mmCIF file of C-alpha atoms in Angstrom:
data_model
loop_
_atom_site.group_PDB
_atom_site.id
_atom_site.type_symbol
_atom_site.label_atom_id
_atom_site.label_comp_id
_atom_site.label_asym_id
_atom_site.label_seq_id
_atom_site.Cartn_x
_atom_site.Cartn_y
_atom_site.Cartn_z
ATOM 1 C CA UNK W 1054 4.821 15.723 12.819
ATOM 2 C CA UNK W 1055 2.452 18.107 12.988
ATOM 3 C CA UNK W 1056 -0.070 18.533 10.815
ATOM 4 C CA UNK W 1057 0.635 22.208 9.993
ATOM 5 C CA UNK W 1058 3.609 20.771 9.054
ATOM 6 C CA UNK W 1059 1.641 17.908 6.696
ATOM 7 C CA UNK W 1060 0.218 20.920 5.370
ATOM 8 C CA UNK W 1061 3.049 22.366 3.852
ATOM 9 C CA UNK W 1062 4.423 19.506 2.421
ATOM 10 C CA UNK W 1063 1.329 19.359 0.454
ATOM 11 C CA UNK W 1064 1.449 22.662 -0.351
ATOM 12 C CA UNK W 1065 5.136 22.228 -1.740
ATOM 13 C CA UNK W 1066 3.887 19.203 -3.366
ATOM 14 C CA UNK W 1067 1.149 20.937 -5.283
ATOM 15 C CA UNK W 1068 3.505 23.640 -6.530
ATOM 16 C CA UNK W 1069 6.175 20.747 -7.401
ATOM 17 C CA UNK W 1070 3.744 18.470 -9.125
ATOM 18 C CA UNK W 1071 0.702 21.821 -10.324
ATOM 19 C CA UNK W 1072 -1.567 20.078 -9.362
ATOM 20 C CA UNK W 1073 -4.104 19.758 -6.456
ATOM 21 C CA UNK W 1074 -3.383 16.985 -4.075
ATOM 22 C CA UNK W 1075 -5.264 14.658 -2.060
ATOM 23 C CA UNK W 1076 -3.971 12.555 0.348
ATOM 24 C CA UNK W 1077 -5.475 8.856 1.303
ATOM 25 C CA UNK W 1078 -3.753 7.216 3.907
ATOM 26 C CA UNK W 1079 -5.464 3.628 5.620
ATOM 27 C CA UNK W 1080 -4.230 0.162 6.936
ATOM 28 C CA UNK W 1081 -7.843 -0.714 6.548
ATOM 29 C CA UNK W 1082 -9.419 -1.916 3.460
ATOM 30 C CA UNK W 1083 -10.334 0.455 1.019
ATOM 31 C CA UNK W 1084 -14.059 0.460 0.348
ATOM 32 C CA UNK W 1085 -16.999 2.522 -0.416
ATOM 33 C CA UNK W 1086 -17.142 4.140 2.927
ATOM 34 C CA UNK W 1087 -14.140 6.490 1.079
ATOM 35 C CA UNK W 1088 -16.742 7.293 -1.433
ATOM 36 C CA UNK W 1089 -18.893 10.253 0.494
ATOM 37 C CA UNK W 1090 -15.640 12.601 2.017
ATOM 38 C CA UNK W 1091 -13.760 11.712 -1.361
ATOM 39 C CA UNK W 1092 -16.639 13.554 -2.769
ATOM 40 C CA UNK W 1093 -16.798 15.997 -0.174
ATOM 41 C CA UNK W 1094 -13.079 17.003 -0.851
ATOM 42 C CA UNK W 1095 -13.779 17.472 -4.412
ATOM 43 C CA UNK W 1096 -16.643 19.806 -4.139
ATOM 44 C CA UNK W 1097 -14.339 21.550 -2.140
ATOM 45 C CA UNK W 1098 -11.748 22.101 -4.386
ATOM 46 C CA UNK W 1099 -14.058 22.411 -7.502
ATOM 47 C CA UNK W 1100 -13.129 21.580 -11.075
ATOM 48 C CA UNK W 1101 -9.126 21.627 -11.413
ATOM 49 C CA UNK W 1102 -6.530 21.008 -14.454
ATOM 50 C CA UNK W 1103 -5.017 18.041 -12.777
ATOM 51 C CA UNK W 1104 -5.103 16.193 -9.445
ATOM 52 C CA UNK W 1105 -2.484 14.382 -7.713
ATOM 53 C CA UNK W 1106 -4.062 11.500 -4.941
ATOM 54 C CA UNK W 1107 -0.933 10.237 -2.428
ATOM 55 C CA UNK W 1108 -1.935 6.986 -1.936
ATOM 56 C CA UNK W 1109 -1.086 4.315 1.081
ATOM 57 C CA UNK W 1110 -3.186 1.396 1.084
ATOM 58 C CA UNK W 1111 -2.896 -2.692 1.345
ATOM 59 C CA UNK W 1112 -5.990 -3.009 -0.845
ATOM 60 C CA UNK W 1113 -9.767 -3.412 -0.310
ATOM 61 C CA UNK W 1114 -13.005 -4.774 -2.457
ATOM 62 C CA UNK W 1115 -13.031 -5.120 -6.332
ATOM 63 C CA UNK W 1116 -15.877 -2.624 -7.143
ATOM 64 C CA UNK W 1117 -14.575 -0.042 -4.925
ATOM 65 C CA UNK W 1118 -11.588 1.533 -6.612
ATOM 66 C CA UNK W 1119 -13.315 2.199 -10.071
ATOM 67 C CA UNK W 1120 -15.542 4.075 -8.333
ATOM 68 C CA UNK W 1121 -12.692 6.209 -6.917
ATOM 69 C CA UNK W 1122 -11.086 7.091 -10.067
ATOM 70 C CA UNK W 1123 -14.769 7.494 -11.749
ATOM 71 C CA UNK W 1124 -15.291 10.213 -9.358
ATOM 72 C CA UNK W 1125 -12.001 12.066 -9.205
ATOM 73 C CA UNK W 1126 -12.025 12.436 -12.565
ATOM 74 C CA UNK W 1127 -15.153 13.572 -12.639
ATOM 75 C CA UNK W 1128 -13.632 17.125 -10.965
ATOM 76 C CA UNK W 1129 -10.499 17.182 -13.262
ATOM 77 C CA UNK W 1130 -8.301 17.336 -16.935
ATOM 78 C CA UNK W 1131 -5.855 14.840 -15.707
ATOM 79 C CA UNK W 1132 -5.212 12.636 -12.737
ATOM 80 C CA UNK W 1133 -2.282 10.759 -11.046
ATOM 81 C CA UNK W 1134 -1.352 9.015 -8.493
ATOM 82 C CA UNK W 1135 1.527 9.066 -5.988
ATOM 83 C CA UNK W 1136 2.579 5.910 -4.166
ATOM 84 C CA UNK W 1137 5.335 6.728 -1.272
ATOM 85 C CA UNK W 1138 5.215 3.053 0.121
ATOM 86 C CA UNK W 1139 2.580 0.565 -0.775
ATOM 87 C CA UNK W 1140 -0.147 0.473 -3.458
ATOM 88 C CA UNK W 1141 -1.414 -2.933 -3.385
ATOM 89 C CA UNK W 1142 -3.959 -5.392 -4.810
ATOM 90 C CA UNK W 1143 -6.832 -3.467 -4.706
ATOM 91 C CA UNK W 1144 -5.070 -0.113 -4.764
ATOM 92 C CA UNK W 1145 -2.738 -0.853 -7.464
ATOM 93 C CA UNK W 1146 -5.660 -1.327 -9.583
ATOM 94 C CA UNK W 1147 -7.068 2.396 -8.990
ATOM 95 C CA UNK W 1148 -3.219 3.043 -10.070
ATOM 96 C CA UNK W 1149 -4.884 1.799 -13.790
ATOM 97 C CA UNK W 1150 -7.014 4.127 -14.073
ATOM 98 C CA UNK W 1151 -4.347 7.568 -13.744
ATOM 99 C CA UNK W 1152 -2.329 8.957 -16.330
ATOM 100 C CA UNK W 1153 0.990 8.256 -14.596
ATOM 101 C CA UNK W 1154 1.700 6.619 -11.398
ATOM 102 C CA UNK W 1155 4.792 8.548 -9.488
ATOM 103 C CA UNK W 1156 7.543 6.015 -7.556
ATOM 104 C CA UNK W 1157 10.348 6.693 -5.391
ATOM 105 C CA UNK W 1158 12.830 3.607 -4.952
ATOM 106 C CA UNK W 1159 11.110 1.711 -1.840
ATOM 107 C CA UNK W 1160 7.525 2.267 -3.462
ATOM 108 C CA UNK W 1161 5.447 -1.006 -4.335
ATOM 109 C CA UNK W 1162 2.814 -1.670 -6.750
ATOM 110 C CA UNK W 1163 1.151 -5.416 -6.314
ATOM 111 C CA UNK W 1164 -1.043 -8.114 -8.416
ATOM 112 C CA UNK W 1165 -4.244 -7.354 -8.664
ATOM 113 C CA UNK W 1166 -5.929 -9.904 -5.540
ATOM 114 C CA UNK W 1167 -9.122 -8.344 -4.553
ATOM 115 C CA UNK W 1168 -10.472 -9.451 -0.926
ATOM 116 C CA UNK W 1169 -12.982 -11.230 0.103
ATOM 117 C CA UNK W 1170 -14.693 -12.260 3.508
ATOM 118 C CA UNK W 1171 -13.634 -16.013 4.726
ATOM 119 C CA UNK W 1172 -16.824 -17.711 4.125
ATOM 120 C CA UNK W 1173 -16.484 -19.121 7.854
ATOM 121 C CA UNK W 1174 -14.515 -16.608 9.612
ATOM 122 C CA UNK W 1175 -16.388 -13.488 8.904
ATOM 123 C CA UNK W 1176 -13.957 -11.048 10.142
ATOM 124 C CA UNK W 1177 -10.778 -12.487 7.952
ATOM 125 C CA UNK W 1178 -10.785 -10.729 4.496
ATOM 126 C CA UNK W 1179 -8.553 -13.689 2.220
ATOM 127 C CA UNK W 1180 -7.146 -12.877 -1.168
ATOM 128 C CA UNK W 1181 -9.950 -14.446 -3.667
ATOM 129 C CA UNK W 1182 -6.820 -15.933 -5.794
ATOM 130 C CA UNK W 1183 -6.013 -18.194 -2.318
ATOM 131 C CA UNK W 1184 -8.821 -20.017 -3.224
ATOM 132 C CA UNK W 1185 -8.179 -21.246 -6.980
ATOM 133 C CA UNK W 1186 -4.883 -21.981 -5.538
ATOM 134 C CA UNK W 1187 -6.799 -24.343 -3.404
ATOM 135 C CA UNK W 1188 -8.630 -25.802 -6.093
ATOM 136 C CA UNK W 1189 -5.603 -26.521 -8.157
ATOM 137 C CA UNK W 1190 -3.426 -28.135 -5.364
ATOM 138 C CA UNK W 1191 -6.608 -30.695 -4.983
ATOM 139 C CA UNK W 1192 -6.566 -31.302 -8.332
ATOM 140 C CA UNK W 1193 -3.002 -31.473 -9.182
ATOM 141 C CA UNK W 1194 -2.898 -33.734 -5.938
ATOM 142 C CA UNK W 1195 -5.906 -36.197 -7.787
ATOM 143 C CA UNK W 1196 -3.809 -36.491 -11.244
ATOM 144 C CA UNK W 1197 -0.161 -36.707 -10.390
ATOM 145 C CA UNK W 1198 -0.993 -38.975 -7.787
ATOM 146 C CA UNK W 1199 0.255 -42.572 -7.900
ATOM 147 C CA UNK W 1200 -2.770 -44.040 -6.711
ATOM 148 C CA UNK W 1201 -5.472 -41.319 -7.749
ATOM 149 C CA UNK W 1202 -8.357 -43.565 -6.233
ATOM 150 C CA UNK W 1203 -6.447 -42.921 -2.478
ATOM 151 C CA UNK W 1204 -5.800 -38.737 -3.358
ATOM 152 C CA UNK W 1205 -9.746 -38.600 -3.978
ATOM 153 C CA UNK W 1206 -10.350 -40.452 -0.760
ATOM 154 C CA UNK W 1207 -8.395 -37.722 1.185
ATOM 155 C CA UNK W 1208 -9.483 -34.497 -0.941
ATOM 156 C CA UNK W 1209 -13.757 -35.331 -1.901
ATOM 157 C CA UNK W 1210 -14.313 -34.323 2.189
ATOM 158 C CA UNK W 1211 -12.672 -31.189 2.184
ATOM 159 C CA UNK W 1212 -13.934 -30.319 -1.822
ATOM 160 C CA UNK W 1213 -17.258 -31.339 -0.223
ATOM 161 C CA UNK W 1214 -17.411 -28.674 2.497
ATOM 162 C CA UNK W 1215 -17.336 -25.865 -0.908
ATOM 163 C CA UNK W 1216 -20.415 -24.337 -1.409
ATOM 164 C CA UNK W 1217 -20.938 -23.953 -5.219
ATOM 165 C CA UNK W 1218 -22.229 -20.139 -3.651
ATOM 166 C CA UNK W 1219 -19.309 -19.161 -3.073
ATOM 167 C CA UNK W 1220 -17.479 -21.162 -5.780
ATOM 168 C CA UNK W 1221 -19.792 -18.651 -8.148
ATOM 169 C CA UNK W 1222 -18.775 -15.512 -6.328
ATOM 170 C CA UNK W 1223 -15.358 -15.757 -6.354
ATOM 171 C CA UNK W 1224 -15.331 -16.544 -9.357
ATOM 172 C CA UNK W 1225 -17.344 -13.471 -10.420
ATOM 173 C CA UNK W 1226 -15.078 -11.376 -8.214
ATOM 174 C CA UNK W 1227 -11.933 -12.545 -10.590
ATOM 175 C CA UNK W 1228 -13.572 -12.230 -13.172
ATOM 176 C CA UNK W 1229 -14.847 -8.606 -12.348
ATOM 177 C CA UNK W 1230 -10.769 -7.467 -11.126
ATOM 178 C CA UNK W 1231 -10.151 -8.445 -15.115
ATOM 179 C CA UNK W 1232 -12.862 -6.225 -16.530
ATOM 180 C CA UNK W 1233 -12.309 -3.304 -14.478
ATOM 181 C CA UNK W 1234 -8.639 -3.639 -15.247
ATOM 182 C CA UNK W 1235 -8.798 -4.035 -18.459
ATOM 183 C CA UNK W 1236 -11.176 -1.057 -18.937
ATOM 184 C CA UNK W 1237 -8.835 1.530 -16.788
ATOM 185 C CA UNK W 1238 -6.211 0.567 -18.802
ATOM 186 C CA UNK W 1239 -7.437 0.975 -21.934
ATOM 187 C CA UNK W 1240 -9.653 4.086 -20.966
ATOM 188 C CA UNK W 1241 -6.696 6.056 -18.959
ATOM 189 C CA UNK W 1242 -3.140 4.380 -18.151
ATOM 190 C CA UNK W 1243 -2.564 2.319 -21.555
ATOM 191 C CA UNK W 1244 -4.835 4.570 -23.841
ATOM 192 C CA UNK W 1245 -2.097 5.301 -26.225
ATOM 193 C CA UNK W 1246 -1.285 1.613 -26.581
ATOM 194 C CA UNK W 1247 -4.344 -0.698 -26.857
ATOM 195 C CA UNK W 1248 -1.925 -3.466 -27.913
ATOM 196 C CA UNK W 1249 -0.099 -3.873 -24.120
ATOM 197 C CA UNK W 1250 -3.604 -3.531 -22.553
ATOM 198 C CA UNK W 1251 -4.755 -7.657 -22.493
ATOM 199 C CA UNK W 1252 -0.812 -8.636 -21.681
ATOM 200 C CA UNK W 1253 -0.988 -5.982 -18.807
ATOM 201 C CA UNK W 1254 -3.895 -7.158 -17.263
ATOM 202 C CA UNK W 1255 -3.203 -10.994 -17.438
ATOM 203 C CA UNK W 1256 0.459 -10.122 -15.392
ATOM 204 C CA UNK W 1257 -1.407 -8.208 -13.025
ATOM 205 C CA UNK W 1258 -4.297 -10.632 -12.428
ATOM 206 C CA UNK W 1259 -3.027 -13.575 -13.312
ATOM 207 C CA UNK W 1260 1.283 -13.394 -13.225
ATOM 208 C CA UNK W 1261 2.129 -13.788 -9.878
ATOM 209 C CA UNK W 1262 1.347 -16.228 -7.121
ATOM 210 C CA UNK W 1263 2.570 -13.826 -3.856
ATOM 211 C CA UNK W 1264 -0.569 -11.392 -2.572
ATOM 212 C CA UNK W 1265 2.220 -9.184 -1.451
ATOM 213 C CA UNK W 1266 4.547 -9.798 -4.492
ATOM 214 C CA UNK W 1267 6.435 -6.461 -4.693
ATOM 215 C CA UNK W 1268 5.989 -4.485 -8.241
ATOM 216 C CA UNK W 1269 8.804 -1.745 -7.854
ATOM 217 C CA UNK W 1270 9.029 1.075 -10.277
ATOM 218 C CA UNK W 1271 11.306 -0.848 -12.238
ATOM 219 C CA UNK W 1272 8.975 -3.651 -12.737
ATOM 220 C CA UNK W 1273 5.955 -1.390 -13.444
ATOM 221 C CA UNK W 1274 7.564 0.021 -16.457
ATOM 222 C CA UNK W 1275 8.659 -3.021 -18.016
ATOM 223 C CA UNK W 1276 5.324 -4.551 -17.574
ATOM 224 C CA UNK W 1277 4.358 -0.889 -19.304
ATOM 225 C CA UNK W 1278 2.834 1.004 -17.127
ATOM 226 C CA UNK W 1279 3.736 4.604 -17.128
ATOM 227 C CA UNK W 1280 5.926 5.485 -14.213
ATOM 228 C CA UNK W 1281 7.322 8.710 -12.992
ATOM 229 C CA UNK W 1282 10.027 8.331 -10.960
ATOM 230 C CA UNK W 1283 10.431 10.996 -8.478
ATOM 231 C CA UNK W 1284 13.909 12.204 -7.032
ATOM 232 C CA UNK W 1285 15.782 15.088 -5.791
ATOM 233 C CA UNK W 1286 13.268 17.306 -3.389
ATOM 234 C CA UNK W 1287 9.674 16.099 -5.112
ATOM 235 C CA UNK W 1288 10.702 12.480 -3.493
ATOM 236 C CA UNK W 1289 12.274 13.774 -0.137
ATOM 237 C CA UNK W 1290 8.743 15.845 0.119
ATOM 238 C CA UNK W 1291 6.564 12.594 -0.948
ATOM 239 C CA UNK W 1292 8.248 10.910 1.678
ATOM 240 C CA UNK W 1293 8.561 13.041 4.121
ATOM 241 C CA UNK W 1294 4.771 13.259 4.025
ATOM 242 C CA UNK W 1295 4.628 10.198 4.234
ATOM 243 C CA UNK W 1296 6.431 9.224 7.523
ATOM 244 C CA UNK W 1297 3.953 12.125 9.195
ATOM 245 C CA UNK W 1298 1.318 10.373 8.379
ATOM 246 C CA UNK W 1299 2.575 7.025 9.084
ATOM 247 C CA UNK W 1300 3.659 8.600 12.706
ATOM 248 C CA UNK W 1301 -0.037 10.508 12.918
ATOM 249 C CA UNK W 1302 -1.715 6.635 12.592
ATOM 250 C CA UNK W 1303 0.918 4.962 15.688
ATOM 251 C CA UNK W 1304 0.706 7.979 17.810
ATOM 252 C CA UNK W 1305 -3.602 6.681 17.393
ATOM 253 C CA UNK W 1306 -3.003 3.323 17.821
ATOM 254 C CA UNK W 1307 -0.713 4.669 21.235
ATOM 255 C CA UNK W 1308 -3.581 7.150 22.532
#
């Protein structure tokens, strides 16, 4: 696809949706290096009624997408996102702080499992969940154990090789993916109903043992988070835009 043909289907989006739309689209993880052409963008486009962002992303770091909606919002009345495929982890959580979150049938939404760097491997991001699930299979191992004094033979080495450091940062990165969820919810998404705010953000950071567990549009409203499912020719153009931009990215990777 072309991207004079990208064009228009943002241009038919914006007059579908009235709205101004911006488009990010990344297999890498989202962080603040989105922060300075975000802003860029904006300036561009100046103060607007609404703005729609078309979001494609596996997730990123736990600071970064407050900042994102902090910012966006700062040049607009109202804001929403669109998610054609994936909005995961990370990204889901910038989904918290819109007014509405628009889904086609094969878009995802995902627990909120912020990344962190492998404290060994510096170049593997892990989800920071991974390692409380590590944690809890040592213990569990130590209690239900028929002969506890043998499980804490085999687990003490590898609990050993922990360093309390990073015990304390991941830790403080949960803890910070609760607070920031918990404020874009009651802030933006869930403003209107304070009550579903706490029982939101414990499914989201706490409900589901899969990093990639698949939220559908289904799911998202049940859990009560408001969804606007698109059809007819707003979801032919979402999607539509996009497969050009998922071909623009492999015809990269091909060069």
């Amino acid at each position: 696809m072309k991207a004079e043909e990208r064009v228009c289907f943002i241009q038919r989006l914006e007059e579908l949706r009235e709205s101004k739309v911006l488009v990010y689209f990344s297999y890498t993880p989202l962080d603040d290096s989105i922060l300075v052409p975000l802003y860029e963008q904006l300036k561009e486009i100046g103060h607007t009624k609404k703005i729609d962002l078309v979001l494609h992303s596996y997730g990123g770091a736990v600071d970064t997408p407050y900042k994102v909606v902090m910012l966006i919002r700062e040049f607009c009345e109202e804001f929403a996102v669109i998610v054609p495929f994936v909005a995961k982890s990370a990204a889901s959580m910038l989904v918290l702080g819109a007014d509405e979150v628009v889904m086609g049938p094969i878009s995802e939404l995902g627990p909120i499992d912020p990344l962190v760097k492998h404290p060994v491997y510096k170049d593997v991001l892990v989800p920071v969940q991974a390692f409380w699930h590590c944690l809890d299979f040592f213990q569990q191992l130590i209690v239900n154990s028929s002969n506890s004094e043998v499980a804490t033979i085999i687990a003490a080495p590898m609990i050993g090789k922990l360093d309390p450091w990073l015990i304390g940062d991941y830790e403080k990165t949960i803890k910070a993916s609760r607070q920031y969820a918990e404020t874009l919810l009651s802030r933006y998404m869930l403003k209107n109903a304070p009550e579903k705010v706490p029982i939101v953000t414990h499914a989201l950071t706490e409900g589901y043992y899969s990093h990639g567990y698949p939220i559908g549009r289904r799911e998202a409203k049940e859990l009560g988070i408001k969804v606007t499912e698109a059809h007819g020719e707003l979801w032919d153009i979402i999607w539509n835009l996009y497969l050009g931009y998922e071909k623009l990215f492999k015809d990269k990777e091909n060069e």
